[in-house]
Coordinates of C-alpha atoms in Angstrom, one line a residue:
M1 CA 45.2 35.7 -36.6
N2 CA 44.5 35.8 -40.3
R3 CA 41.8 38.4 -40.6
A4 CA 40.3 36.7 -43.7
I5 CA 39.8 33.4 -41.9
I6 CA 38.1 34.9 -38.9
T7 CA 35.8 37.1 -41.0
M8 CA 34.9 34.1 -43.1
A9 CA 34.0 32.1 -40.0
L10 CA 32.1 34.9 -38.5
G11 CA 30.1 35.3 -41.7
A12 CA 29.2 31.6 -41.5
A13 CA 27.5 32.3 -38.2
M14 CA 25.2 34.9 -39.8
L15 CA 24.3 32.3 -42.5
A16 CA 23.4 29.7 -39.8
T17 CA 21.3 32.0 -37.8
G18 CA 18.8 33.3 -40.2
A19 CA 20.0 33.7 -43.8
M20 CA 19.9 30.0 -44.8
A21 CA 17.2 30.5 -47.4
Q22 CA 19.2 33.2 -49.2
T23 CA 22.6 31.5 -49.7
S24 CA 25.5 33.6 -50.8
S25 CA 26.2 32.6 -54.4
T26 CA 24.7 31.5 -57.6
D27 CA 25.7 28.8 -60.1
Q28 CA 26.4 31.7 -62.5
G29 CA 29.4 32.5 -60.3
T30 CA 28.0 35.8 -58.9
T31 CA 27.1 36.7 -55.3
A32 CA 23.4 36.8 -54.7
T33 CA 22.1 40.1 -53.3
Q34 CA 18.8 41.6 -52.7
P35 CA 17.4 42.6 -56.1
E36 CA 16.9 46.2 -57.0
Q37 CA 13.3 47.4 -57.1
G38 CA 11.7 47.9 -60.5
K39 CA 12.2 46.3 -63.9
H40 CA 15.4 48.4 -64.6
G41 CA 17.1 47.0 -61.6
F42 CA 16.4 43.4 -62.7
G43 CA 17.7 44.3 -66.2
R44 CA 20.9 45.8 -65.0
R45 CA 21.7 42.9 -62.7
H46 CA 20.8 40.3 -65.3
H47 CA 23.1 42.0 -67.9
G48 CA 25.9 42.4 -65.4
N49 CA 25.8 38.7 -64.5
M50 CA 25.9 37.5 -68.1
K51 CA 28.8 39.9 -68.8
K52 CA 30.8 38.8 -65.9
M53 CA 30.2 35.1 -66.6
A54 CA 31.2 35.6 -70.3
E55 CA 34.4 37.3 -69.3
K56 CA 35.5 34.9 -66.5
L57 CA 34.7 31.8 -68.4
N58 CA 35.9 33.1 -71.8
L59 CA 32.7 32.1 -73.4
S60 CA 32.5 32.0 -77.2
Q61 CA 29.8 34.0 -79.0
Q62 CA 28.0 30.8 -79.8
Q63 CA 27.9 29.9 -76.0
Q64 CA 26.6 33.4 -75.1
D65 CA 23.9 33.2 -77.8
Q66 CA 22.8 29.8 -76.3
L67 CA 22.9 30.9 -72.7
K68 CA 21.0 34.2 -73.1
P69 CA 17.5 32.8 -73.7
I70 CA 18.1 30.3 -70.9
F71 CA 19.0 33.1 -68.5
E72 CA 16.0 35.2 -69.6
K73 CA 13.5 32.4 -69.2
Q74 CA 14.9 31.4 -65.9
R75 CA 14.8 35.0 -64.6
E76 CA 11.1 35.3 -65.6
Q77 CA 10.2 32.0 -64.0
A78 CA 11.9 33.0 -60.8
K79 CA 9.9 36.2 -60.7
A80 CA 6.7 34.4 -61.4
I81 CA 7.4 31.9 -58.5
W82 CA 8.1 34.7 -55.9
K83 CA 5.1 36.8 -57.0
D84 CA 2.7 33.9 -56.8
S85 CA 0.6 34.7 -53.7
S86 CA -1.1 31.3 -53.8
L87 CA 2.1 29.6 -52.8
T88 CA 3.4 29.3 -49.2
Q89 CA 7.1 30.2 -48.6
D90 CA 8.0 26.5 -48.3
Q91 CA 6.2 25.9 -51.7
K92 CA 8.1 28.7 -53.3
K93 CA 11.4 27.5 -52.1
E94 CA 10.6 24.0 -53.3
K95 CA 9.8 25.3 -56.8
M96 CA 12.9 27.5 -56.8
Q97 CA 15.0 24.5 -55.9
A98 CA 13.6 22.5 -58.9
L99 CA 14.2 25.6 -61.1
R100 CA 17.7 25.8 -59.9
Q101 CA 18.5 22.2 -60.8
D102 CA 16.9 22.5 -64.2
F103 CA 18.8 25.7 -64.9
K104 CA 22.1 24.2 -63.7
G105 CA 21.6 21.2 -66.1
Q106 CA 21.0 23.5 -69.0
V107 CA 24.0 25.7 -68.3
N108 CA 26.3 22.7 -67.9
G109 CA 25.1 21.4 -71.2
I110 CA 26.6 24.4 -72.9
L111 CA 29.8 24.8 -70.9
T112 CA 33.0 22.7 -71.4
P113 CA 34.2 20.6 -68.5
A114 CA 36.9 23.2 -67.8
Q115 CA 34.4 26.0 -67.8
Q116 CA 32.2 24.1 -65.4
Q117 CA 35.1 23.8 -63.0
Q118 CA 35.8 27.5 -63.3
L119 CA 32.2 28.2 -62.6
A120 CA 32.3 26.1 -59.4
Q121 CA 35.4 28.0 -58.2
M122 CA 33.7 31.3 -59.0
K123 CA 30.7 30.2 -56.9
E124 CA 32.9 29.3 -54.0
N125 CA 34.8 32.6 -54.2
G126 CA 31.4 34.3 -54.1
R127 CA 30.5 32.5 -50.9
E128 CA 33.8 33.4 -49.3
H129 CA 33.4 37.1 -50.3
M130 CA 29.9 37.3 -48.8
R131 CA 30.9 35.5 -45.6
G132 CA 33.9 37.8 -45.2
K133 CA 31.7 40.9 -45.6
M134 CA 29.1 39.8 -43.1
G135 CA 31.8 38.6 -40.7
A136 CA 33.7 41.9 -40.8
R137 CA 30.4 43.7 -40.0
M138 CA 29.6 41.4 -37.1
A139 CA 33.1 41.9 -35.6
E140 CA 32.8 45.7 -36.0
K141 CA 29.2 46.0 -34.7
L142 CA 29.9 43.8 -31.6
N143 CA 33.4 45.3 -31.0
L144 CA 34.8 41.8 -30.5
S145 CA 38.1 41.7 -28.7
Q146 CA 41.0 39.6 -30.2
Q147 CA 40.5 37.1 -27.4
Q148 CA 36.8 36.8 -28.3
Q149 CA 37.8 36.2 -32.0
D150 CA 40.2 33.6 -31.0
Q151 CA 37.6 31.7 -29.0
L152 CA 34.9 32.1 -31.7
K153 CA 37.1 31.0 -34.6
P154 CA 37.0 27.2 -34.0
I155 CA 33.3 27.3 -33.1
F156 CA 32.4 29.1 -36.4
E157 CA 34.7 26.8 -38.4
K158 CA 33.1 23.6 -36.9
Q159 CA 29.6 25.0 -37.4
H160 CA 30.2 26.0 -40.9
E161 CA 31.5 22.5 -41.9
Q162 CA 28.5 20.8 -40.1
M163 CA 26.1 23.1 -41.7
R164 CA 27.5 22.3 -45.2
A165 CA 27.5 18.6 -44.4
I166 CA 23.8 18.7 -43.5
W167 CA 22.7 20.4 -46.7
Q168 CA 24.8 18.1 -48.9
D169 CA 23.6 14.9 -47.2
N170 CA 21.3 13.3 -49.9
T171 CA 20.2 10.7 -47.4
L172 CA 18.1 13.3 -45.5
N173 CA 14.8 14.6 -46.7
K174 CA 13.9 18.3 -46.4
D175 CA 12.2 17.9 -42.9
Q176 CA 15.1 16.0 -41.6
K177 CA 17.6 18.7 -42.7
K178 CA 15.5 21.4 -41.1
E179 CA 15.4 19.4 -37.8
K180 CA 19.2 18.9 -37.8
M181 CA 19.8 22.6 -38.7
Q182 CA 17.6 23.7 -35.9
A183 CA 19.5 21.6 -33.4
L184 CA 22.8 22.9 -34.8
R185 CA 21.6 26.5 -34.5
Q186 CA 20.6 26.0 -30.9
D187 CA 23.9 24.4 -30.0
F188 CA 25.8 27.1 -31.9
Q189 CA 23.9 29.9 -30.1
T190 CA 24.7 28.5 -26.8
Q191 CA 28.4 28.4 -27.5
I192 CA 28.3 31.9 -29.0
N193 CA 26.6 33.3 -25.9
G194 CA 29.3 31.7 -23.7
V195 CA 31.8 34.0 -25.4
L196 CA 29.8 37.2 -25.8
T197 CA 29.1 39.7 -23.0
P198 CA 25.4 40.3 -22.2
D199 CA 25.5 43.6 -24.2
Q200 CA 27.1 41.8 -27.2
Q201 CA 24.4 39.0 -27.0
Q202 CA 21.7 41.7 -27.2
Q203 CA 23.4 43.3 -30.2
W204 CA 23.9 39.9 -31.8
Q205 CA 20.1 39.2 -31.4
Q206 CA 19.3 42.5 -33.1
M207 CA 21.7 41.8 -36.0
R208 CA 19.9 38.4 -36.4
E209 CA 16.5 40.0 -36.5
Q210 CA 17.6 42.6 -39.0
M211 CA 19.0 39.8 -41.2
K212 CA 15.6 37.9 -41.0
Q213 CA 13.7 41.1 -41.9
R214 CA 15.9 41.8 -45.0
R215 CA 15.6 38.2 -46.1
H216 CA 11.8 38.3 -45.8
H217 CA 11.8 41.6 -47.8
G218 CA 13.9 40.0 -50.5
E219 CA 11.6 37.0 -50.7
E220 CA 8.7 39.3 -51.6
Q221 CA 10.7 40.2 -54.7
A222 CA 11.9 37.8 -57.3
P223 CA 15.7 37.2 -57.4
T224 CA 17.4 37.9 -60.7
Q225 CA 18.7 34.4 -60.7
P226 CA 17.8 31.5 -58.4
Q227 CA 20.6 30.4 -56.1
S228 CA 22.2 27.0 -56.1

C-alpha cells in the first residue's frame, strides 16, 4: 500500500476526532502550528510566513509592501481575539472566522489570479503534510498491522470526504454542521473500534485526549495567522 496515502488518511482521523477547530493550513500557504510563547516567537513565525509566501508566489516588492501591513494588522487582531477573556470559545471562533474571510479578501485583492491558484495549492499541500505527520504518528503509536491499515484506509478516506463536504456545505448553519459532524464522529469511532484491539482502542483514546489538550492550550494563545 502507498504509505503516503495511508498516513494521509490516518491523519484525517485525528482531525475528525478533536482537532477540528485547529485546521491544518492557512490561506497564506503555511501549515498552522501551535504558536511559540512570547513576542519573539510570534515575530519569527510571522516573518517566516511572509518570506515563504514571497518566495513561493514570486511576489514583487510592491506586493510585499502592500501585504506586510495587512499581515501585521491581522496578526494583532487575532491575538486580541484569543486574549479577550470576555468572549466564549464559540464567540472567539466566530470572530476568527470573520477575520479570516476579511483577511483572505484583502490578500486576494493584491495577488494575481495565477498567484491565487498557487496559494490554494500551497494550502492543500500544507493540509496533506500535516495529515501525513499525524497519521504516521498514529500508525507508529498504535503499532498498526498491515491488515489493520488495509481495513482502515477506506474508512478514513470516506470519513475525510464526508467531513470536507459538511464544512463546505453553505446550506447548513453552524449548529447544523456541528450536529452532522458529531454524528459522523460517532459513526467513525464505531468503525475504528471494530478494527482496533482493546489495547489499541485505549491508546487511541489517550491520543485523542492529548490532541484536545494541546488544542485547548493553543487556543489560550493567539495564533500568528488565523486559519482558513
